[in-house]
Coordinates of C-alpha atoms in Angstrom, one line a residue:
X1157 CA 105.1 97.9 106.7
X1158 CA 105.3 101.2 108.4
X1159 CA 108.3 102.9 109.8
X1160 CA 109.2 102.6 113.5
X1161 CA 108.4 105.5 115.7
X1162 CA 110.9 107.8 117.3
X1163 CA 110.0 106.3 120.7
X1164 CA 110.8 102.8 119.4
X1165 CA 114.1 103.9 118.0
X1166 CA 114.9 105.7 121.2
X1167 CA 114.2 102.6 123.3
X1168 CA 116.3 100.4 121.0
X1169 CA 119.2 102.8 120.8
X1170 CA 119.2 103.2 124.7
X1171 CA 119.2 99.4 125.1
X1172 CA 122.0 98.9 122.6
X1173 CA 124.1 101.7 124.1
X1174 CA 123.6 100.3 127.6
X1175 CA 124.8 96.9 126.3
X1176 CA 127.9 98.5 124.8
X1177 CA 128.7 100.4 128.0
X1178 CA 128.1 97.2 130.1
X1179 CA 130.7 95.4 128.1
X1180 CA 128.4 92.9 126.3
X1181 CA 131.0 90.9 124.2
X1182 CA 129.0 91.3 121.0
X1183 CA 126.1 93.7 121.4
X1184 CA 125.2 93.4 117.7
X1185 CA 124.5 89.7 117.9
X1186 CA 120.9 88.7 117.3
X1187 CA 119.2 85.4 116.8
X1188 CA 117.5 85.1 113.5
X1189 CA 114.7 82.6 113.3
X1190 CA 113.3 81.5 109.9
X1191 CA 110.9 78.9 108.6
X1192 CA 111.5 77.2 105.3
X1193 CA 109.0 75.8 102.8
X1194 CA 109.0 72.5 104.8
X1195 CA 107.5 74.4 107.8
X1196 CA 110.5 73.6 110.0
X1197 CA 112.0 76.5 112.1
X1198 CA 115.7 77.2 112.1
X1199 CA 117.6 79.7 114.2
X1200 CA 121.2 81.1 114.2
X1201 CA 123.1 84.1 115.3
X1202 CA 123.8 86.9 112.9
X1203 CA 125.2 90.4 113.4
X1204 CA 123.2 93.6 113.2
X1205 CA 125.0 95.9 110.7
X1206 CA 122.5 98.8 110.6
X1207 CA 119.2 99.9 111.9
X1208 CA 116.8 102.8 111.3
X1209 CA 113.1 103.5 111.2
X1210 CA 112.7 101.0 108.4
X1211 CA 114.2 98.1 110.2
X1212 CA 117.3 96.0 111.2
X1213 CA 119.9 94.9 108.6
X1214 CA 122.1 91.9 108.3
X1215 CA 124.3 90.5 105.5
X1216 CA 124.8 86.9 104.2
X1217 CA 125.6 84.7 101.3
X1218 CA 122.4 84.3 99.3
X1219 CA 123.1 80.6 98.9
X1220 CA 123.1 80.1 102.7
X1221 CA 120.4 78.1 104.4
X1222 CA 119.1 81.3 106.1
X1223 CA 118.8 83.2 102.8
X1224 CA 117.1 80.3 101.1
X1225 CA 114.6 80.1 103.9
X1226 CA 113.9 83.8 103.8
X1227 CA 113.3 83.5 100.0
X1228 CA 110.8 80.7 100.8
X1229 CA 109.1 82.5 103.6
X1230 CA 110.2 86.1 104.4
X1231 CA 108.4 86.2 107.8
X1232 CA 111.2 86.1 110.4
X1233 CA 111.9 86.9 114.0
X1234 CA 115.0 88.5 115.6
X1235 CA 116.0 88.3 119.2
X1236 CA 118.6 90.6 120.9
X1237 CA 119.6 89.3 124.4
X1238 CA 121.8 91.5 126.4
X1239 CA 122.4 89.5 129.6
X1240 CA 124.6 92.0 131.3
X1241 CA 121.8 94.6 131.3
X1242 CA 118.9 92.2 131.7
X1243 CA 117.3 93.3 128.4
X1244 CA 115.8 91.6 125.4
X1245 CA 114.4 93.1 122.2
X1246 CA 112.1 90.8 120.2
X1247 CA 111.2 91.7 116.6
X1248 CA 108.8 90.0 114.3
X1249 CA 108.7 91.2 110.7
X1250 CA 109.3 90.7 107.0
X1251 CA 112.8 90.3 105.6
X1252 CA 113.5 92.2 102.3
X1253 CA 116.7 92.4 100.3
X1254 CA 118.5 95.7 100.6
X1255 CA 119.2 97.5 97.4
X1256 CA 122.5 96.9 95.5
X1257 CA 123.9 100.4 96.4
X1258 CA 123.5 99.7 100.1
X1259 CA 125.0 96.2 99.9
X1260 CA 127.9 97.5 97.8
X1261 CA 128.6 100.3 100.4
X1262 CA 128.6 97.9 103.3
X1263 CA 130.7 95.3 101.4
X1264 CA 133.3 98.0 100.6
X1265 CA 133.6 98.8 104.3
X1266 CA 134.5 95.2 105.3
X1267 CA 138.1 94.1 105.9
X1268 CA 139.8 92.8 102.7
X1269 CA 140.1 89.2 104.1
X1270 CA 136.4 89.2 104.9
X1271 CA 135.7 90.3 101.3
X1272 CA 137.9 87.5 99.9
X1273 CA 136.1 85.1 102.3
X1274 CA 132.8 86.1 100.8
X1275 CA 134.0 85.1 97.4
X1276 CA 135.5 81.8 98.7
X1277 CA 132.7 80.5 100.8
X1278 CA 129.8 78.4 99.5
X1279 CA 128.0 79.0 102.8
X1280 CA 126.0 76.1 104.2
X1281 CA 127.2 73.6 101.5
X1282 CA 129.3 70.6 102.5
X1283 CA 133.0 71.2 102.8
X1284 CA 135.5 68.3 102.5
X1285 CA 138.2 69.9 104.7
X1286 CA 139.5 73.3 105.8
X1287 CA 142.3 73.1 103.2
X1288 CA 139.7 73.3 100.4
X1289 CA 138.3 76.5 101.9
X1290 CA 141.8 78.0 102.2
X1291 CA 142.6 77.1 98.6
X1292 CA 139.4 78.9 97.6
X1293 CA 140.5 82.0 99.6
X1294 CA 144.0 81.9 97.9
X1295 CA 142.3 81.7 94.5
X1296 CA 140.2 84.8 95.3
X1297 CA 143.3 86.6 96.6
X1298 CA 145.1 85.8 93.3
X1299 CA 142.0 86.7 91.2
X1300 CA 141.8 90.2 92.7
X1301 CA 145.5 90.9 93.4
X1302 CA 146.0 94.3 95.0
X1303 CA 142.8 95.7 93.4
X1304 CA 139.5 96.4 94.9
X1305 CA 137.3 93.4 95.7
X1306 CA 133.8 93.8 94.3
X1307 CA 130.8 92.5 96.1
X1308 CA 130.0 88.9 94.9
X1309 CA 126.7 88.6 93.1
X1310 CA 125.8 85.8 95.6
X1311 CA 126.2 88.1 98.7
X1312 CA 123.8 90.8 99.9
X1313 CA 121.8 92.0 102.9
X1314 CA 118.3 91.8 104.3
X1315 CA 116.3 94.4 106.2
X1316 CA 113.8 93.1 108.6
X1317 CA 110.9 95.5 108.6
X1318 CA 109.1 95.1 111.9
X1319 CA 105.4 94.5 112.5
X1320 CA 105.9 93.8 116.2
X1321 CA 108.6 94.9 118.6
X1322 CA 108.8 94.0 122.2
X1323 CA 111.2 95.6 124.7
X1324 CA 111.7 93.3 127.7
X1325 CA 113.5 94.4 130.9
X1326 CA 114.3 91.9 133.7
X1327 CA 112.6 92.5 137.0
X1328 CA 113.1 91.3 140.5
X1329 CA 111.2 88.1 141.3
X1330 CA 110.5 87.6 137.6
X1331 CA 108.3 90.7 137.5
X1332 CA 109.6 91.9 134.2
X1333 CA 108.7 95.0 132.4
X1334 CA 107.4 94.3 128.8
X1335 CA 106.4 96.9 126.3
X1336 CA 105.0 95.7 123.0
X1337 CA 104.6 97.8 119.9
X1338 CA 102.3 96.4 117.1
X1339 CA 101.9 97.9 113.6
X1340 CA 98.3 98.6 112.7
X1341 CA 96.7 100.6 109.9
X1342 CA 99.3 103.3 109.3
X1343 CA 100.3 103.6 113.0
X1344 CA 101.8 101.7 115.9
X1345 CA 100.0 100.8 119.2
X1346 CA 101.9 100.2 122.4
X1347 CA 100.8 98.1 125.3
X1348 CA 102.4 96.9 128.5
X1349 CA 102.3 93.1 128.9
X1350 CA 102.2 90.9 132.0
X1351 CA 105.6 89.3 132.7

């Protein structure tokens, strides 16, 4: 995978900032689509926590359905939809685990209750009732007391390294503007697509 170009980063940053200025309720929300070993697709919303020339980062419990599917097939898609500005960004790429130092740094920045929740949750597993979850949160709270809450070994992040990025801008009469960047041999090519 090759790093995104300055132009690609500029386009993404401009779209993201426009979404923030327009009051999009959660501009970091992105749909993550995965395909497991069974060949069945699955999609859910996750939150973008970082982006740079190497890709787009999200975090999760490594036992979750999404993380298990990424382990089975690391080829994924992301979709940002900023309705208020009429823009989408579509990303196809490969998900790779972030290194431990990056995951540790992000985990340390989370609110304490979110840190405790990461220890308590068995994400995507059946849960008898909410009381059981809250008991697990209380157990984590007692375990760590007033001290620092370390990152659980079952919790980390993924960076989606793009191989295709499309910037979509809504146009009048459905005459949208679409600009597609595709990774090639050591470089990106850009083409305009029909709406």
